[in-house]
Short mmCIF file of C-alpha atoms in Angstrom, two decimals:
data_model
loop_
_atom_site.label_atom_id
_atom_site.label_comp_id
_atom_site.label_asym_id
_atom_site.label_seq_id
_atom_site.Cartn_x
_atom_site.Cartn_y
_atom_site.Cartn_z
CA MET A 263 152.75 80.14 136.46
CA ALA A 264 150.75 83.18 135.34
CA ARG A 265 147.70 83.93 137.43
CA LYS A 266 144.40 83.75 135.57
CA SER A 267 142.60 87.10 135.46
CA ASN A 268 138.98 87.39 136.53
CA PRO A 269 136.34 88.45 134.01
CA VAL A 270 136.28 92.22 133.52
CA LYS A 271 133.33 93.77 135.34
CA ASN A 272 130.75 95.88 133.47
CA SER A 273 132.35 94.78 130.23
CA ILE A 274 130.65 92.83 127.42
CA ASP A 275 132.26 91.03 124.47
CA ILE A 276 130.26 90.74 121.23
CA ILE A 277 131.26 88.07 118.70
CA SER A 278 129.47 88.44 115.37
CA LEU A 279 129.39 85.60 112.84
CA GLY A 280 127.82 85.28 109.41
CA CYS A 281 126.62 87.87 106.94
CA SER A 282 126.37 91.65 106.83
CA LYS A 283 122.72 91.47 107.92
CA ASN A 284 123.87 89.77 111.12
CA LEU A 285 126.54 92.43 111.54
CA VAL A 286 123.90 95.16 111.52
CA GLU A 287 122.08 93.41 114.39
CA SER A 288 125.35 93.17 116.32
CA GLU A 289 125.96 96.88 115.77
CA ARG A 290 122.49 97.66 117.09
CA LEU A 291 123.13 95.52 120.15
CA ILE A 292 126.44 97.30 120.81
CA ARG A 293 124.68 100.67 120.70
CA GLN A 294 122.02 99.50 123.16
CA LEU A 295 124.58 98.10 125.58
CA GLU A 296 126.78 101.20 125.45
CA GLY A 297 123.63 103.26 126.01
CA ARG A 298 123.18 101.37 129.28
CA GLY A 299 126.71 102.21 130.39
CA TYR A 300 128.66 99.05 129.49
CA LYS A 301 132.07 98.86 127.86
CA VAL A 302 131.64 96.74 124.74
CA ASN A 303 134.43 94.92 122.91
CA PHE A 304 133.68 93.79 119.34
CA ASP A 305 135.13 90.48 118.11
CA PRO A 306 137.94 90.33 120.71
CA GLU A 307 140.77 87.85 120.09
CA ALA A 308 140.61 86.62 123.67
CA PRO A 309 137.21 87.26 125.30
CA CYS A 310 137.62 88.19 128.96
CA SER A 311 134.44 90.03 129.98
CA GLU A 312 131.85 89.16 132.59
CA PHE A 313 129.33 88.73 129.78
CA VAL A 314 129.89 87.40 126.25
CA VAL A 315 127.31 87.44 123.44
CA VAL A 316 127.63 85.34 120.27
CA ASN A 317 125.53 86.36 117.27
CA THR A 318 125.39 83.12 115.29
CA CYS A 319 124.83 82.13 111.68
CA GLY A 320 122.71 79.08 110.82
CA PHE A 321 122.44 79.29 107.05
CA ILE A 322 124.76 76.57 105.68
CA SER A 323 126.73 73.71 107.24
CA ASP A 324 130.10 75.50 107.40
CA ALA A 325 128.54 78.53 109.08
CA LYS A 326 126.67 76.33 111.56
CA GLU A 327 129.88 74.49 112.40
CA GLU A 328 131.75 77.75 112.97
CA SER A 329 128.99 79.00 115.27
CA ILE A 330 128.92 75.83 117.35
CA ASN A 331 132.71 75.69 117.64
CA THR A 332 132.76 79.31 118.81
CA ILE A 333 130.15 78.58 121.49
CA LEU A 334 132.08 75.52 122.71
CA GLN A 335 135.32 77.48 122.91
CA LEU A 336 133.58 80.11 125.03
CA CYS A 337 132.17 77.40 127.29
CA GLN A 338 135.73 76.22 127.88
CA ARG A 339 136.85 79.77 128.75
CA LYS A 340 133.92 80.03 131.14
CA LYS A 341 134.94 76.76 132.79
CA GLU A 342 138.47 78.16 133.22
CA GLY A 343 137.09 81.30 134.87
CA ARG A 344 138.24 83.63 132.10
CA ILE A 345 134.74 84.89 131.21
CA GLY A 346 131.42 85.14 133.00
CA ARG A 347 128.01 84.43 131.54
CA ILE A 348 127.42 83.44 127.90
CA ALA A 349 124.46 84.49 125.76
CA VAL A 350 123.73 83.12 122.28
CA MET A 351 121.51 84.85 119.71
CA GLY A 352 121.04 84.92 115.94
CA CYS A 353 120.09 82.55 113.15
CA LEU A 354 121.47 79.31 114.61
CA SER A 355 119.57 79.63 117.89
CA GLN A 356 116.48 80.84 116.02
CA ARG A 357 116.57 77.64 114.01
CA TYR A 358 117.68 75.08 116.60
CA LEU A 359 116.84 76.64 119.97
CA GLU A 360 115.56 73.59 121.85
CA GLU A 361 118.25 71.25 120.50
CA LEU A 362 121.02 73.69 121.44
CA LYS A 363 119.66 74.22 124.94
CA ALA A 364 119.76 70.48 125.52
CA GLU A 365 123.21 69.96 123.95
CA ILE A 366 125.05 72.96 125.46
CA PRO A 367 123.69 73.61 128.96
CA GLU A 368 126.77 75.72 129.81
CA VAL A 369 125.22 78.64 127.91
CA ASP A 370 123.36 80.91 130.32
CA LEU A 371 120.94 82.74 128.03
CA TRP A 372 119.44 81.85 124.66
CA TYR A 373 117.77 84.19 122.19
CA GLY A 374 116.68 83.93 118.58
CA LYS A 375 117.28 86.36 115.76
CA PHE A 376 114.72 88.99 116.70
CA ASP A 377 114.22 88.86 120.47
CA TRP A 378 117.69 90.12 121.46
CA PRO A 379 116.28 93.39 122.96
CA ALA A 380 115.15 91.18 125.85
CA LEU A 381 118.84 90.46 126.49
CA VAL A 382 119.50 94.18 126.94
CA ALA A 383 116.47 94.56 129.20
CA GLN A 384 117.81 91.86 131.56
CA LEU A 385 121.01 93.79 132.25
CA PRO A 386 121.11 96.53 134.91
CA ASP A 387 121.10 100.05 133.49
CA LEU A 388 124.36 101.68 134.60
CA SER A 389 123.81 104.99 132.80
CA GLY A 390 120.35 106.27 133.72
CA LYS A 391 120.13 107.93 130.30
CA THR A 392 117.35 107.78 127.73
CA PRO A 393 117.83 104.55 125.76
CA PRO A 394 118.77 104.79 122.06
CA ALA A 395 116.24 103.95 119.36
CA LEU A 396 116.40 100.28 118.38
CA TRP A 397 117.66 101.14 114.88
CA GLU A 398 120.64 103.13 116.19
CA ARG A 399 124.04 101.47 115.76
CA LYS A 400 127.69 101.59 116.72
CA LEU A 401 129.50 100.98 113.44
CA THR A 402 132.13 98.25 113.31
CA THR A 403 132.90 98.88 109.64
CA PRO A 404 135.28 101.64 108.52
CA PRO A 405 133.62 104.92 109.58
CA HIS A 406 133.02 106.06 106.00
CA SER A 407 131.05 102.95 105.00
CA ALA A 408 127.96 101.26 106.41
CA TYR A 409 125.54 98.47 105.62
CA LEU A 410 121.92 99.63 105.58
CA LYS A 411 119.37 96.90 106.19
CA ILE A 412 116.04 97.91 104.67
CA SER A 413 114.02 94.74 105.28
CA GLU A 414 114.17 91.33 106.89
CA GLY A 415 112.79 87.97 105.85
CA CYS A 416 111.71 86.46 102.55
CA ASN A 417 108.50 85.24 100.91
CA ARG A 418 110.13 83.46 97.97
CA PHE A 419 110.62 79.95 99.43
CA CYS A 420 113.23 78.79 96.93
CA ALA A 421 113.59 75.03 97.13
CA PHE A 422 117.16 75.05 98.45
CA CYS A 423 116.97 77.92 100.93
CA ALA A 424 116.41 77.77 104.68
CA ILE A 425 116.24 81.54 105.17
CA PRO A 426 112.42 81.91 105.21
CA GLY A 427 112.29 79.27 107.94
CA ILE A 428 114.77 81.28 110.00
CA THR A 429 113.74 84.87 109.34
CA GLY A 430 110.05 84.46 108.62
CA ARG A 431 108.03 86.50 106.16
CA HIS A 432 109.37 89.61 104.45
CA LYS A 433 109.09 92.75 106.61
CA SER A 434 110.06 96.15 105.21
CA ARG A 435 111.24 99.02 107.37
CA PRO A 436 109.32 102.30 106.91
CA ILE A 437 110.95 104.75 104.52
CA GLU A 438 110.94 107.50 107.15
CA GLU A 439 112.88 105.39 109.66
CA ILE A 440 115.49 104.40 107.06
CA LEU A 441 115.97 108.03 106.00
CA GLU A 442 116.40 109.07 109.64
CA GLU A 443 119.07 106.41 110.06
CA VAL A 444 120.89 107.56 106.91
CA LYS A 445 120.89 111.19 108.07
CA THR A 446 122.26 110.13 111.46
CA LEU A 447 125.05 108.06 109.87
CA VAL A 448 125.96 110.87 107.46
CA LYS A 449 126.48 113.16 110.46
CA GLU A 450 128.85 110.51 111.86
CA GLY A 451 130.90 110.57 108.64
CA VAL A 452 129.41 107.75 106.57
CA LYS A 453 129.67 108.37 102.81
CA GLU A 454 128.92 104.93 101.37
CA PHE A 455 125.69 103.02 102.00
CA ASN A 456 125.40 99.37 100.98
CA LEU A 457 121.70 98.51 100.97
CA ILE A 458 121.08 94.93 102.08
CA ALA A 459 118.12 92.60 102.53
CA GLN A 460 117.24 89.00 101.84
CA ASP A 461 115.12 90.34 98.97
CA LEU A 462 115.53 93.96 97.87
CA SER A 463 113.01 93.48 95.06
CA ALA A 464 110.11 93.00 97.47
CA TYR A 465 110.82 96.15 99.49
CA GLY A 466 107.60 97.98 100.35
CA LEU A 467 105.07 95.33 99.32
CA ASP A 468 104.07 94.48 102.88
CA ILE A 469 103.60 98.02 104.22
CA TYR A 470 102.78 100.07 101.11
CA GLY A 471 101.10 97.44 98.94
CA ARG A 472 103.59 98.06 96.12
CA GLN A 473 107.30 97.83 95.39
CA GLU A 474 109.00 100.98 96.69
CA LEU A 475 112.70 100.28 96.27
CA ALA A 476 113.04 102.94 93.55
CA THR A 477 111.33 105.52 95.77
CA LEU A 478 113.54 104.66 98.72
CA VAL A 479 116.80 104.80 96.74
CA ASP A 480 115.73 108.10 95.14
CA LYS A 481 115.05 109.66 98.55
CA ILE A 482 118.33 108.40 100.04
CA SER A 483 120.24 109.79 97.07
CA ASP A 484 118.82 113.27 97.78
CA ILE A 485 120.37 113.37 101.27
CA LYS A 486 123.39 115.66 101.31
CA GLY A 487 126.57 113.77 102.14
CA VAL A 488 125.50 110.45 100.60
CA GLU A 489 128.27 109.79 98.07
CA TRP A 490 127.60 106.16 97.10
CA ILE A 491 124.56 103.89 97.30
CA ARG A 492 125.09 100.27 96.34
CA LEU A 493 122.39 97.60 95.99
CA HIS A 494 122.69 94.04 97.25
CA TYR A 495 120.57 90.93 96.91
CA ALA A 496 117.85 91.80 94.41
CA TYR A 497 115.64 88.95 93.28
CA PRO A 498 115.25 88.46 89.50
CA ALA A 499 111.57 87.45 89.46
CA ASP A 500 109.33 90.55 89.75
CA PHE A 501 112.38 92.81 89.57
CA PRO A 502 111.34 96.48 90.15
CA LYS A 503 112.31 97.97 86.79
CA ASP A 504 111.52 101.55 87.85
CA LEU A 505 114.71 101.26 89.92
CA LEU A 506 116.71 101.32 86.67
CA ASP A 507 115.62 104.89 85.93
CA VAL A 508 116.88 106.02 89.35
CA MET A 509 120.19 104.22 88.84
CA ALA A 510 120.67 105.83 85.42
CA LYS A 511 119.69 109.31 86.64
CA LYS A 512 121.41 109.65 90.02
CA ASP A 513 125.21 109.99 90.04
CA ASN A 514 125.54 108.80 93.65
CA VAL A 515 123.70 105.54 92.97
CA CYS A 516 126.49 103.16 92.01
CA LYS A 517 126.20 101.48 88.63
CA TYR A 518 126.30 98.14 90.44
CA LEU A 519 123.66 95.50 91.09
CA ASP A 520 123.94 92.31 93.12
CA ILE A 521 121.28 89.95 91.78
CA ALA A 522 121.49 86.19 92.35
CA PHE A 523 120.40 84.09 89.35
CA GLN A 524 121.49 80.70 90.81
CA HIS A 525 121.12 78.89 87.45
CA ILE A 526 119.93 79.32 83.86
CA ALA A 527 118.67 75.90 82.68
CA ASP A 528 114.88 75.81 82.83
CA PRO A 529 114.61 72.32 84.42
CA VAL A 530 116.92 73.41 87.25
CA LEU A 531 115.20 76.79 87.70
CA GLU A 532 111.88 74.98 87.95
CA ASN A 533 113.23 72.54 90.54
CA MET A 534 114.70 75.49 92.44
CA ARG A 535 111.26 77.21 92.43
CA ARG A 536 112.81 80.45 91.19
CA HIS A 537 109.66 81.59 89.31
CA ILE A 538 111.66 82.82 86.32
CA SER A 539 112.69 81.17 83.05
CA LYS A 540 115.89 81.24 81.02
CA ASN A 541 114.38 83.56 78.41
CA GLU A 542 113.01 85.92 81.05
CA THR A 543 116.43 86.00 82.74
CA VAL A 544 118.26 86.85 79.52
CA GLU A 545 115.71 89.55 78.66
CA LEU A 546 116.00 91.05 82.14
CA LEU A 547 119.78 91.26 81.86
CA LYS A 548 119.46 92.85 78.43
CA GLU A 549 117.06 95.49 79.74
CA ILE A 550 119.17 96.27 82.81
CA ARG A 551 122.24 96.87 80.67
CA GLN A 552 120.36 98.94 78.11
CA ARG A 553 118.69 101.20 80.66
CA VAL A 554 121.76 101.63 82.91
CA PRO A 555 124.75 101.97 80.56
CA GLY A 556 128.01 100.82 82.12
CA ILE A 557 126.37 98.90 84.95
CA ARG A 558 128.40 96.14 86.63
CA ILE A 559 126.47 93.06 87.72
CA ARG A 560 127.36 90.65 90.51
CA THR A 561 125.57 87.32 90.66
CA THR A 562 125.62 84.06 92.56
CA LEU A 563 125.33 80.63 90.94
CA MET A 564 125.02 77.05 92.16
CA THR A 565 126.28 73.74 90.80
CA GLY A 566 124.92 70.29 91.50
CA PHE A 567 121.30 71.08 92.28
CA PRO A 568 118.88 68.20 91.55
CA GLY A 569 118.04 68.20 87.86
CA GLU A 570 121.44 69.49 86.75
CA GLY A 571 122.79 66.95 84.29
CA GLN A 572 125.79 67.55 82.08
CA LYS A 573 123.57 69.29 79.50
CA GLU A 574 122.21 71.72 82.09
CA PHE A 575 125.69 72.41 83.42
CA GLU A 576 126.99 73.15 79.92
CA GLU A 577 124.08 75.55 79.59
CA LEU A 578 125.20 77.27 82.78
CA LEU A 579 128.78 77.57 81.51
CA GLU A 580 127.54 79.10 78.25
CA PHE A 581 125.39 81.55 80.22
CA VAL A 582 128.44 82.77 82.14
CA ARG A 583 130.57 82.82 78.98
CA THR A 584 128.10 84.99 77.05
CA GLN A 585 126.86 87.26 79.84
CA LYS A 586 130.36 88.00 81.19
CA PHE A 587 129.35 88.94 84.71
CA ASP A 588 131.65 91.51 86.27
CA ARG A 589 131.51 89.79 89.66
CA MET A 590 130.42 86.26 90.47
CA GLY A 591 130.27 83.95 93.44
CA ALA A 592 129.35 80.27 93.23
CA PHE A 593 128.90 77.27 95.51
CA THR A 594 127.93 73.63 95.39
CA TYR A 595 124.47 72.54 96.43
CA CYS A 596 124.24 71.22 99.97
CA GLU A 597 120.92 69.86 101.20
CA GLU A 598 119.44 71.94 104.02
CA GLU A 599 116.93 70.29 106.33
CA ASP A 600 113.31 71.45 106.30
CA THR A 601 113.61 72.94 102.82
CA PHE A 602 111.43 71.94 99.87
CA ALA A 603 114.41 70.31 98.14
CA ALA A 604 115.34 68.24 101.19
CA LYS A 605 111.78 66.98 101.48
CA ASN A 606 110.92 66.49 97.83
CA LEU A 607 114.05 66.17 95.65
CA GLN A 608 116.76 63.52 95.59
CA ASP A 609 120.31 64.83 96.04
CA THR A 610 121.94 62.24 93.77
CA ILE A 611 124.85 64.18 92.25
CA PRO A 612 128.14 63.13 93.91
CA GLN A 613 129.98 65.86 95.78
CA GLU A 614 133.08 65.38 93.62
CA VAL A 615 131.02 66.08 90.49
CA LYS A 616 129.51 69.18 92.09
CA GLN A 617 133.01 70.38 92.99
CA GLN A 618 134.42 69.67 89.53
CA ARG A 619 131.63 71.71 88.00
CA LEU A 620 132.22 74.52 90.48
CA ASP A 621 135.94 74.55 89.65
CA LEU A 622 135.20 74.76 85.91
CA LEU A 623 132.74 77.58 86.51
CA MET A 624 135.18 79.59 88.64
CA ASP A 625 138.06 78.99 86.21
CA LEU A 626 135.91 80.48 83.47
CA GLN A 627 134.93 83.43 85.66
CA GLN A 628 138.57 84.12 86.53
CA LYS A 629 139.36 84.49 82.82
CA ILE A 630 136.36 86.77 82.34
CA SER A 631 137.28 88.87 85.39
CA LEU A 632 140.82 89.33 84.10
CA GLU A 633 139.55 90.29 80.64
CA LEU A 634 137.13 92.87 82.05
CA ASN A 635 139.72 94.29 84.46
CA GLU A 636 142.28 94.64 81.66
CA GLU A 637 139.81 96.90 79.85
CA LEU A 638 140.19 99.36 82.75
CA VAL A 639 143.96 99.77 82.32
CA GLY A 640 144.67 103.36 81.34
CA THR A 641 141.30 104.66 82.55
CA ILE A 642 140.76 107.08 85.44
CA GLN A 643 138.57 105.72 88.23
CA ARG A 644 137.16 107.43 91.31
CA VAL A 645 138.34 105.35 94.24
CA LEU A 646 137.27 105.38 97.89
CA ILE A 647 140.20 104.65 100.19
CA ASP A 648 139.40 102.03 102.86
CA ARG A 649 142.73 101.57 104.62
CA ILE A 650 146.48 102.15 104.39
CA GLU A 651 149.03 99.46 105.23
CA ASP A 652 152.81 99.62 104.77
CA GLY A 653 152.70 102.50 102.34
CA VAL A 654 149.93 100.97 100.22
CA ALA A 655 146.44 102.45 100.03
CA TYR A 656 143.60 99.98 99.48
CA GLY A 657 140.44 101.33 97.92
CA ARG A 658 137.45 100.46 95.78
CA THR A 659 135.66 101.82 92.74
CA GLN A 660 131.90 102.26 92.65
CA TYR A 661 131.79 98.81 91.06
CA ASP A 662 133.27 97.08 94.12
CA SER A 663 131.50 96.22 97.33
CA PRO A 664 133.38 95.83 100.63
CA GLU A 665 134.87 92.41 101.44
CA VAL A 666 133.59 90.52 98.38
CA ASP A 667 134.83 92.48 95.36
CA PRO A 668 138.25 93.51 93.96
CA GLU A 669 140.34 96.25 95.52
CA VAL A 670 142.49 98.94 93.94
CA LEU A 671 146.03 99.01 95.34
CA ILE A 672 147.93 102.31 95.23
CA ASN A 673 151.56 102.63 96.26
CA ILE A 674 151.65 105.96 98.10
CA LYS A 675 155.07 105.61 99.69
CA GLU A 676 157.15 108.49 98.40
CA SER A 677 160.38 107.39 96.78
CA GLU A 678 163.52 109.50 96.99
CA GLU A 679 163.85 109.31 93.21
CA GLU A 680 160.39 110.69 92.43
CA ASN A 681 159.66 112.73 95.56
CA LYS A 682 156.04 112.67 94.47
CA GLU A 683 153.58 114.87 96.34
CA TYR A 684 149.85 114.37 96.08
CA VAL A 685 147.33 117.18 95.85
CA VAL A 686 144.93 115.29 98.15
CA ASP A 687 145.63 113.91 101.60
CA VAL A 688 145.39 110.16 101.02
CA LYS A 689 143.66 108.60 104.01
CA PRO A 690 140.72 106.28 104.71
CA GLY A 691 137.39 107.79 103.75
CA VAL A 692 138.81 110.04 101.03
CA PHE A 693 137.92 109.80 97.34
CA VAL A 694 140.83 110.01 94.90
CA ASN A 695 141.15 109.80 91.14
CA VAL A 696 143.31 106.83 90.19
CA LYS A 697 144.78 105.84 86.86
CA ILE A 698 144.65 102.05 86.54
CA THR A 699 148.09 100.75 85.55
CA GLU A 700 147.84 96.97 85.98
CA ALA A 701 145.03 94.43 86.14
CA TYR A 702 144.65 91.00 87.72
CA PRO A 703 141.55 88.81 88.01
CA PHE A 704 140.60 90.07 91.45
CA GLU A 705 142.54 93.30 91.99
CA LEU A 706 143.73 96.42 90.21
CA LEU A 707 146.89 98.50 90.61
CA GLY A 708 146.91 102.23 90.05
CA GLU A 709 148.44 105.62 90.74
CA ILE A 710 146.85 108.82 91.92
CA VAL A 711 146.42 111.52 89.28
#
């Protein structure tokens, strides 16, 4: 029988769950811990350190379940003597701290989403060096690409969303601090910056008294070495239209916008408390496309929210059919406790109806995605290579965000028949020109030219 190993001393395992905003916090934590002299393992398959930290997600039921199951599995490993102490942080513990403490006493330390620096302060400093700034990070993404969180929190209070209750009010980071972080990451080899926030549109309101997203993006684009800037999670109401001029003018600002519309039928939008109408939504889309020619738009939609009858759902289908979004995600409504909808609206639509509507919506989007991708066949696209596996290079165009959007697959294995040699060294982090040869709904095939 194999002898169980003791937890590894002065070693810390970090397990990060949930969204890219959570990932940024995990990366900051890693940098702080390494700055204090600890060996840090990110998302290990088999945690075995004397200290394990779980950064949890508490947004929707599936994410909450994953977080709790992960904590329970670690408690079992602790009981078996495979790991030492357990700390839990993030959205789940921010939202349910007292309940979790009572239900899972095996966890040694509990933190919320924002007080994790106290975790670092509790650990002995093994290095004796000057601590890193709190915004500094150890990237866990490919070294040429990074998420850049520019704000935290949200003031919108949509009826279905629990985020404001978890993150609190919207708080922007100062422009100067963000620019310093970008310059630091560029020196480390980062070329692509994916700007993220719960609400990009509100950036700057709290500290400057006005929307400053356009100013921020313009300043980032002027930093030498920044090749791509991509924008995620804009809010349609009060959209900062001066941003469109920056997107149209600056070549390194990707012609890509992630903006969640959620629905289009006015009764549903009103129930959702989205503060925008169908006509305003259609006009906004028209203006975005006119002012930024060639822009690709990603959106998120929801089926089954209270007030969505068959008529409203047909309206949603027609919206998708006519707008032809380049990228789209969708989900069924699930009541979240302590939200306006949970307290004030009746969730009467059966889950099977919600799912049927979601399936119809995604079937339609698959056809649209294929149609739009087929238009790229024969064109030359600038592609950023992310990884190479078994002779195939996987990359993305400026219209594709990491993890959620289509990839471009390039067969770079030299055949004896062709003996093809490429002018560029194809490796992760390199940009190559690719001729698109085949198209599928969610991926493209191409060859280097």
